[in-house]
PDB file of C-alpha atoms in Angstrom:
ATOM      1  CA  UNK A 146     -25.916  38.435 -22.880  1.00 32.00           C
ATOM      2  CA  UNK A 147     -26.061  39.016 -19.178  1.00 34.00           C
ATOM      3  CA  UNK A 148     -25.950  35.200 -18.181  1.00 34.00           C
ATOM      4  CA  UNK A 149     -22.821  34.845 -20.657  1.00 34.00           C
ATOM      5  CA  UNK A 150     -20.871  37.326 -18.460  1.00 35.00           C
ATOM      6  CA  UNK A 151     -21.497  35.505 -16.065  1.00 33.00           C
ATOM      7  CA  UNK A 152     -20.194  32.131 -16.916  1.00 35.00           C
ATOM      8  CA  UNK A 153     -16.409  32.614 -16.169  1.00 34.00           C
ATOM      9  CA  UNK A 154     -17.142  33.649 -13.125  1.00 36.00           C
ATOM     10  CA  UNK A 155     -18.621  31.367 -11.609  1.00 35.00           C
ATOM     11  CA  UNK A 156     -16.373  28.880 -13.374  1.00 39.00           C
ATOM     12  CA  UNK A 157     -13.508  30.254 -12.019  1.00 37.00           C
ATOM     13  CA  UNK A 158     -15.416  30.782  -8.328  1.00 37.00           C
ATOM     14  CA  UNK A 159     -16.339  26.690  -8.412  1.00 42.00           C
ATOM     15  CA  UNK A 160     -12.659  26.015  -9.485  1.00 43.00           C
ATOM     16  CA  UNK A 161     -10.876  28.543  -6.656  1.00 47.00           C
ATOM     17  CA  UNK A 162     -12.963  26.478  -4.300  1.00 77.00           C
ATOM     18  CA  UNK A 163     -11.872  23.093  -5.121  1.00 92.00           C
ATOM     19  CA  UNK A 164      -9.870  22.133  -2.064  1.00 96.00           C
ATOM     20  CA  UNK A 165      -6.136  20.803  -2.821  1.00 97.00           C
ATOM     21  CA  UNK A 166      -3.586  18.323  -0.941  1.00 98.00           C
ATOM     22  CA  UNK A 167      -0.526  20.999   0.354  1.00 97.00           C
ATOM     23  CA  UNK A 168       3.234  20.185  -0.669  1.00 97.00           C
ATOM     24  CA  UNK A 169       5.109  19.617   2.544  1.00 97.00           C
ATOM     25  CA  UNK A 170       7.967  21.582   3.163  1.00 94.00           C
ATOM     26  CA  UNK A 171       9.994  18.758   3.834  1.00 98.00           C
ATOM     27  CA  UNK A 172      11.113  15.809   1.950  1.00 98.00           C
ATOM     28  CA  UNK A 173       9.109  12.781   3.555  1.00 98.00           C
ATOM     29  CA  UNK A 174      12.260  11.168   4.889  1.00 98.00           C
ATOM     30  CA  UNK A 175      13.623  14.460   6.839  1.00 98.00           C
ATOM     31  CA  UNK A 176      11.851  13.655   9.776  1.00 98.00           C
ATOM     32  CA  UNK A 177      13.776  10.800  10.370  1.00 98.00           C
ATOM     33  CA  UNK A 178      14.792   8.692  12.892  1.00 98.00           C
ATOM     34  CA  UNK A 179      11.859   9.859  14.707  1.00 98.00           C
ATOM     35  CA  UNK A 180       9.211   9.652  12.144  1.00 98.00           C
ATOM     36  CA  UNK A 181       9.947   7.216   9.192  1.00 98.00           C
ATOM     37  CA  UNK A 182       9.639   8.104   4.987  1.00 98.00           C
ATOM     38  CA  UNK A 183       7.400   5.629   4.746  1.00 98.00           C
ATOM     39  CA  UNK A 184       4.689   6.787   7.591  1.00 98.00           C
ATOM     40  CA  UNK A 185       5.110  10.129   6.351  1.00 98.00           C
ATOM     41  CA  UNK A 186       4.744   9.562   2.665  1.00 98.00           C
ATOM     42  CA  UNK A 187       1.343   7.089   3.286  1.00 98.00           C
ATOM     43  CA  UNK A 188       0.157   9.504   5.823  1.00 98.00           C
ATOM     44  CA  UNK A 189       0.166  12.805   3.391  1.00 98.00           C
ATOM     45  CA  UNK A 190      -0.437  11.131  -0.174  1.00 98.00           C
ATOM     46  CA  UNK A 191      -2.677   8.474   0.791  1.00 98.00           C
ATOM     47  CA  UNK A 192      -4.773   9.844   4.106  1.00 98.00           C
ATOM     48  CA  UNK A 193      -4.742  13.367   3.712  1.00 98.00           C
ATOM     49  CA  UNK A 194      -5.048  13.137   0.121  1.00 98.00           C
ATOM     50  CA  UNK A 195      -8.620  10.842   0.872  1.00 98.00           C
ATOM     51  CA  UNK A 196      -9.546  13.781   2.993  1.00 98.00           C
ATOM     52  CA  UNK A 197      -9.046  16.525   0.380  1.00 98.00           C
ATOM     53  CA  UNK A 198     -10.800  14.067  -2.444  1.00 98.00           C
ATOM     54  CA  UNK A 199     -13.972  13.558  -0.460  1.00 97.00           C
ATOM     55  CA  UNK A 200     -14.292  16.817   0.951  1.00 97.00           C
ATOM     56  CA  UNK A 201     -14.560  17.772  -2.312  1.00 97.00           C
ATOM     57  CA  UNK A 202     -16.589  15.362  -3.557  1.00 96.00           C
ATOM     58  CA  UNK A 203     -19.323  15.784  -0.093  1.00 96.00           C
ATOM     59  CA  UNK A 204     -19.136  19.675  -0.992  1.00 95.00           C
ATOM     60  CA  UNK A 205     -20.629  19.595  -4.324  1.00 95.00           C
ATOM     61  CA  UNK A 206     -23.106  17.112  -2.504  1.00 95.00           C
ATOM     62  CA  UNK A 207     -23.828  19.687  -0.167  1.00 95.00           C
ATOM     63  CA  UNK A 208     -23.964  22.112  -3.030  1.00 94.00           C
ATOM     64  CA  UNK A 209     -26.566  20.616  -5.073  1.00 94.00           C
ATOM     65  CA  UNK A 210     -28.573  19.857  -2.000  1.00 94.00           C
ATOM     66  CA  UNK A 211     -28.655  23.634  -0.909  1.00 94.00           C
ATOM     67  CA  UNK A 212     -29.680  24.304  -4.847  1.00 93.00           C
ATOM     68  CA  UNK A 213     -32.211  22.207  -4.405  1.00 95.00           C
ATOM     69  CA  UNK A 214     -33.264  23.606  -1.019  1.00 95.00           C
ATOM     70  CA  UNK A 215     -33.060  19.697   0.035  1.00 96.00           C
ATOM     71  CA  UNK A 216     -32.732  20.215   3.986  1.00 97.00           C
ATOM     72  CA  UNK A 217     -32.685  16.459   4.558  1.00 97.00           C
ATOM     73  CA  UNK A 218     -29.658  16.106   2.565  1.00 96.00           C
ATOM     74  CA  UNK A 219     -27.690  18.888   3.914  1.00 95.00           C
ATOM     75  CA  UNK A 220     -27.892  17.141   7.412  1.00 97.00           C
ATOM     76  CA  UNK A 221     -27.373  13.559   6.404  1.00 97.00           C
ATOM     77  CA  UNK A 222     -24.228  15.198   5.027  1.00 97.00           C
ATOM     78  CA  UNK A 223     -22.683  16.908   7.723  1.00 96.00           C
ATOM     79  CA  UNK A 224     -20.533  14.015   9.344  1.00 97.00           C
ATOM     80  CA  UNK A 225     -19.191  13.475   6.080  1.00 97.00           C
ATOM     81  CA  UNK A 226     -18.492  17.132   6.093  1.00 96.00           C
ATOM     82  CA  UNK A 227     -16.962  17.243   9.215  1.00 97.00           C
ATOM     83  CA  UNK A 228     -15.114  13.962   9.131  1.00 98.00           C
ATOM     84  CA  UNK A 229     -13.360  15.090   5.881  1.00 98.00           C
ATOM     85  CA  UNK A 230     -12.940  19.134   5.928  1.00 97.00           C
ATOM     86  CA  UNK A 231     -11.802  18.074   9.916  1.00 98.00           C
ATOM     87  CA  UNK A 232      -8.866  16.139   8.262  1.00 98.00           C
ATOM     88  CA  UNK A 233      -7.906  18.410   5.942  1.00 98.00           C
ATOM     89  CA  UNK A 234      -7.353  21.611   8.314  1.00 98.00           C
ATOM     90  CA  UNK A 235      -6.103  19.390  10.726  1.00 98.00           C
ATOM     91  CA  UNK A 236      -3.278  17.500   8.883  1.00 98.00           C
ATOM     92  CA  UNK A 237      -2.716  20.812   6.620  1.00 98.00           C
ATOM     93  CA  UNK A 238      -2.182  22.449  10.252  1.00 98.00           C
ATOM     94  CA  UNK A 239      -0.111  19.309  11.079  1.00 98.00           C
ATOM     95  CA  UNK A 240       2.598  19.215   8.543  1.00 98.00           C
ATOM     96  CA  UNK A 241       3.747  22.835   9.505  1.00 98.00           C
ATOM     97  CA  UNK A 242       4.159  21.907  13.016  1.00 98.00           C
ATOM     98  CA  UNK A 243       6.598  19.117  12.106  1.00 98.00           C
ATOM     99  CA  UNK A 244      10.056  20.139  10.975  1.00 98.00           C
ATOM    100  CA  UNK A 245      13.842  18.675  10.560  1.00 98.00           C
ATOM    101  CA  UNK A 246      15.124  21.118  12.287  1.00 97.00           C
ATOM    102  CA  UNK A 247      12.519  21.577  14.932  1.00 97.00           C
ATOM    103  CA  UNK A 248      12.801  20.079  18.727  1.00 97.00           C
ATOM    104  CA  UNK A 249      14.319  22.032  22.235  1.00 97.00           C
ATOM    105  CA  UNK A 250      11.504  24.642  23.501  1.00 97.00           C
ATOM    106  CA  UNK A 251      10.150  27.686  22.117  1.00 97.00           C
ATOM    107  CA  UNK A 252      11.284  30.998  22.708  1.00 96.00           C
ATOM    108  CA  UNK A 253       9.617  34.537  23.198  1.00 96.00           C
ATOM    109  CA  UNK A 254       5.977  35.447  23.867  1.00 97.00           C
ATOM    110  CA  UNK A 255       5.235  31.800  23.455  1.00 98.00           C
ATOM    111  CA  UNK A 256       7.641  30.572  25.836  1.00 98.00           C
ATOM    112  CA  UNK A 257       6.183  32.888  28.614  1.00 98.00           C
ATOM    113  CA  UNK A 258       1.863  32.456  27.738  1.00 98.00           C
ATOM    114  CA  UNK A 259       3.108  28.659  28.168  1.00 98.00           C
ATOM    115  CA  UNK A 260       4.867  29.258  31.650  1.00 98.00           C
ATOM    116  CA  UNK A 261       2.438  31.557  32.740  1.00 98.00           C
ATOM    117  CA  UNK A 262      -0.741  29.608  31.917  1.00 98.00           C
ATOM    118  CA  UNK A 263       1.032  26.111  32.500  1.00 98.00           C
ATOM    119  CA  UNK A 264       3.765  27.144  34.897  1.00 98.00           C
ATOM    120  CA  UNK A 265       6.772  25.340  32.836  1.00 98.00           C
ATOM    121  CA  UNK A 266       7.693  23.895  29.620  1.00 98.00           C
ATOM    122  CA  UNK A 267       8.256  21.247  31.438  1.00 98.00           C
ATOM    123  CA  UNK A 268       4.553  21.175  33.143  1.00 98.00           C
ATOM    124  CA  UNK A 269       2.693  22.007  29.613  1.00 98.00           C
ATOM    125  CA  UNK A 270       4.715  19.530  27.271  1.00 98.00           C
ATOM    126  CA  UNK A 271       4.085  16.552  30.395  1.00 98.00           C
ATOM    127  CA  UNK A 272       0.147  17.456  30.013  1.00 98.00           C
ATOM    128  CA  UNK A 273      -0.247  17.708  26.227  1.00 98.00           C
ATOM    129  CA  UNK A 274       1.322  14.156  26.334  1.00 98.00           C
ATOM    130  CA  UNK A 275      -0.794  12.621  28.486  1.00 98.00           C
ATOM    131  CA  UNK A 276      -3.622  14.019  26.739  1.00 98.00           C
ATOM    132  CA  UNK A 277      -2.781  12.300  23.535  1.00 98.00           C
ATOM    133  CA  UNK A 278      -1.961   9.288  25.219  1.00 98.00           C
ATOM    134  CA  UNK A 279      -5.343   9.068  26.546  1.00 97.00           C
ATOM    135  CA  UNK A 280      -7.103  10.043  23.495  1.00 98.00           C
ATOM    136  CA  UNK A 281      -9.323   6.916  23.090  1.00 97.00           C
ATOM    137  CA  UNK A 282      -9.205   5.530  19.640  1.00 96.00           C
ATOM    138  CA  UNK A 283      -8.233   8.172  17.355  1.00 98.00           C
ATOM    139  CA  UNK A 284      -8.368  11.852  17.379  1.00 98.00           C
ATOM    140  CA  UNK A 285      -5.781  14.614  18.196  1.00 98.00           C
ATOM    141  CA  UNK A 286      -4.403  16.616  21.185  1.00 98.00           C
ATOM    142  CA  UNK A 287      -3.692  19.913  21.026  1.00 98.00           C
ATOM    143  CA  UNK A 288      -2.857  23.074  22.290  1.00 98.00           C
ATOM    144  CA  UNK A 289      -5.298  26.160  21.332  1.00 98.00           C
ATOM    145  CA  UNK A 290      -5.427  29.730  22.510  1.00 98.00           C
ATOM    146  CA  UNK A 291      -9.150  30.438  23.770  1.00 98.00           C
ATOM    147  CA  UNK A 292      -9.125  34.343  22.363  1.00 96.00           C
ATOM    148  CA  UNK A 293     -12.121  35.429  25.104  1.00 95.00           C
ATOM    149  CA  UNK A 294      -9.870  34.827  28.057  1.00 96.00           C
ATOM    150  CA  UNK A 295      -6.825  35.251  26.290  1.00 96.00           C
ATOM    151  CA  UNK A 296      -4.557  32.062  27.528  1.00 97.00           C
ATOM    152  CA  UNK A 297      -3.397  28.892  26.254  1.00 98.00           C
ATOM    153  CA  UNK A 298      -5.542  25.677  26.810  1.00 98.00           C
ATOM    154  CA  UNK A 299      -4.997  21.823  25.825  1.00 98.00           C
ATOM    155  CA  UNK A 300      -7.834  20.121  24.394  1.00 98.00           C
ATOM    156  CA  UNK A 301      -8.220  16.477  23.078  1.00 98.00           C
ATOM    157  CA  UNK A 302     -10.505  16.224  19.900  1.00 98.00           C
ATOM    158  CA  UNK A 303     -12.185  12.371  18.480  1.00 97.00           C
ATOM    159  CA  UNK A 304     -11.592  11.640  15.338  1.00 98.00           C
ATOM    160  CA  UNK A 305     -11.082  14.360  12.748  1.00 98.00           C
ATOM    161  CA  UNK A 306     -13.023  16.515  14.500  1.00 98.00           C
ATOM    162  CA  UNK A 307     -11.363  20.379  13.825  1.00 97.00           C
ATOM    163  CA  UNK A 308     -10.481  22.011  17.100  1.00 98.00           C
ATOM    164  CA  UNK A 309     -11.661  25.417  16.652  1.00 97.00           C
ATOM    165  CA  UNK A 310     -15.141  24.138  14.946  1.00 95.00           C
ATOM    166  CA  UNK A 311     -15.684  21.964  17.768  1.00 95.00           C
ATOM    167  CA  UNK A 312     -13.962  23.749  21.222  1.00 97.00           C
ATOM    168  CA  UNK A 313     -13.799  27.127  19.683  1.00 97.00           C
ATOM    169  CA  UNK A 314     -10.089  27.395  20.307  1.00 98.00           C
ATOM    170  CA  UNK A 315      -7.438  28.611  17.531  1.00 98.00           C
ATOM    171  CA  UNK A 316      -5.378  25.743  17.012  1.00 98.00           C
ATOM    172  CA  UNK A 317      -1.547  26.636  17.523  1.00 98.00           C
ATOM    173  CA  UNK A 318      -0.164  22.741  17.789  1.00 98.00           C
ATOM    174  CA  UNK A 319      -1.817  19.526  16.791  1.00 98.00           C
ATOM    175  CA  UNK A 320      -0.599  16.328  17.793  1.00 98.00           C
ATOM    176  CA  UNK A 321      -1.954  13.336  15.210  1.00 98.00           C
ATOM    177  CA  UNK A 322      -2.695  10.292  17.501  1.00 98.00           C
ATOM    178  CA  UNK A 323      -4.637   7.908  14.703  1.00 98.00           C
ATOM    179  CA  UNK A 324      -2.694   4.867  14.111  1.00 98.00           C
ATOM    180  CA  UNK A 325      -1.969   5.993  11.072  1.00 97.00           C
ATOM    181  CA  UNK A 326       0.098   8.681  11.989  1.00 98.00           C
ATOM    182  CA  UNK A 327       2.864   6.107  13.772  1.00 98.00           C
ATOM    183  CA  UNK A 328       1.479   2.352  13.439  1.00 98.00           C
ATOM    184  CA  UNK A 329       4.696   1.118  10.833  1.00 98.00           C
ATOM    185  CA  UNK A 330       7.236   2.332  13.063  1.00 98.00           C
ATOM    186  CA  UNK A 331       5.635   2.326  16.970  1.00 98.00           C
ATOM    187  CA  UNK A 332       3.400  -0.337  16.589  1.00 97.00           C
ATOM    188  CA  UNK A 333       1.020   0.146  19.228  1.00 96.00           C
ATOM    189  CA  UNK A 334       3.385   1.967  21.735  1.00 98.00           C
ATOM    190  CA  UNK A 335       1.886   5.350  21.063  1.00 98.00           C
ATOM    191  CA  UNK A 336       3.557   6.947  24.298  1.00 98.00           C
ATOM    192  CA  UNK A 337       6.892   6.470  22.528  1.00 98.00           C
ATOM    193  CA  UNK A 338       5.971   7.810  19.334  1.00 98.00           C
ATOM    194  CA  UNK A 339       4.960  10.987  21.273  1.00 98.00           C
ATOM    195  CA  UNK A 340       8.073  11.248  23.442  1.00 98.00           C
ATOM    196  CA  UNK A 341       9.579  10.906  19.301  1.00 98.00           C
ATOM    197  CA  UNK A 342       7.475  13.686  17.935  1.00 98.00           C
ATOM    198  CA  UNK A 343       8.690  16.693  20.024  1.00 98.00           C
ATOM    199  CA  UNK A 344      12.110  16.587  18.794  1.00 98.00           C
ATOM    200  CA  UNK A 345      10.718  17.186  15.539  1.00 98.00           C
ATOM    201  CA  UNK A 346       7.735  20.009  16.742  1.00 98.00           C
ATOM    202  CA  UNK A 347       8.286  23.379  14.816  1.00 98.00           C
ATOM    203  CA  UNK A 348       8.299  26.139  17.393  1.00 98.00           C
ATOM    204  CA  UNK A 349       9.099  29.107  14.895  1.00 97.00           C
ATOM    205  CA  UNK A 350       5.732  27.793  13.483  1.00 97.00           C
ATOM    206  CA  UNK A 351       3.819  27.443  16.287  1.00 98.00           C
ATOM    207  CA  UNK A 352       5.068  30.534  17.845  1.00 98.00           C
ATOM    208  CA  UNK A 353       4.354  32.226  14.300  1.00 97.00           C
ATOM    209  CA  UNK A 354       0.511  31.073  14.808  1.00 97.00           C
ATOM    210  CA  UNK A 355       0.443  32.418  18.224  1.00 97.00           C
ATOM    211  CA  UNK A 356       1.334  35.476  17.270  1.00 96.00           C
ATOM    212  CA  UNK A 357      -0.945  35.886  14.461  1.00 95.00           C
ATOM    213  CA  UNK A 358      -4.035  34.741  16.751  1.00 90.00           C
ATOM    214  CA  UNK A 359      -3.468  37.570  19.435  1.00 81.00           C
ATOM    215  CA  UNK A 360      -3.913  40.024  16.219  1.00 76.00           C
TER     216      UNK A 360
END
């Protein structure tokens, strides 16, 4: 009688836990001119969605191999792990720092950590760009808050590797430099896809993150 009890439970625990793609809050083409419909549409319900279906898939992997107390397993499948949750937070961070009516600067407490820790707008937004430019191959630059000496860093990340699980910074802005992320439209020009990108960069969002971090 005990282990019946039990059953839903754990049913509904396995279900809550399945990870699932997030609706963007924009229509795929309202980013446009400066990123297309069709980048946006193959880059959320083709990429991220292969993300969310193999995380899922490596984590009942991982599940059975911790079951089994198989420690051989769980380590042959952490860059699977990795690779996949890593794209997952990082696009789901990604589509909330992209908005049609983002661009300009940000105001408030953000505006001043960046001009105190970066000395400008100006100064910060010239540095994460050359950061992403030279991000070699893929991978993602970003700006993070670093909580232990409470200021704003940029960081560059390979790959789909997840900024705080890798630098230990909270991620407040994530720029996507994969060719996925601008190929059909820039071709291989990524600086001008980047000079694109910040007239569509959702300060209310970021500055929303910022604020939540400092908690």
């Amino acid at each position: 009688r005990s282990s019946a009890k039990l059953v839903a439970p754990l049913g509904c625990l396995v279900s809550r836990q399945k990870h699932t793609l997030p609706d963007l809050p924009y229509d795929y083409a309202a980013l446009e001119p400066h990123i297309n419909a069709e980048i946006m549409q193959l880059h959320h319900s083709k990429h991220h969605a292969t993300y969310v279906n193999n995380l899922n898939v490596v984590e009942e992997k991982y599940k059975e191999a911790l079951a089994k107390g198989d420690v051989t397993a769980q380590v042959s499948l952490q860059p699977a792990l990795k690779f996949n949750g890593g794209g997952h937070i990082n696009h789901t961070i990604f589509w909330t720092n992209l908005s049609p009516n983002g661009g300009g600067e940000p105001k408030g407490e953000l505006m001043e950590a960046i001009k105190r820790d970066f000395g400008s707008f100006a100064n910060f937004k010239e540095k994460l760009t050359a950061v992403s430019v030279g991000v070699q191959g893929s991978g993602w630059g970003w700006l993070g808050y670093n909580k232990e000496q409470g200021r704003l860093q940029i960081a560059a990340c390979a790959n789909q590797d997840p900024l705080q699980g890798t630098t230990g910074l909270i991620p407040l802005l994530g720029i996507d430099v994969w060719e996925h992320a601008y190929y059909l439209q820039y071709k291989n020009v990524r600086p001008d896809y980047l000079k694109a990108i910040w007239n569509v960069i959702n300060w209310e969002n970021v500055s929303s993150r910022y604020a939540s971090c400092k908690k």
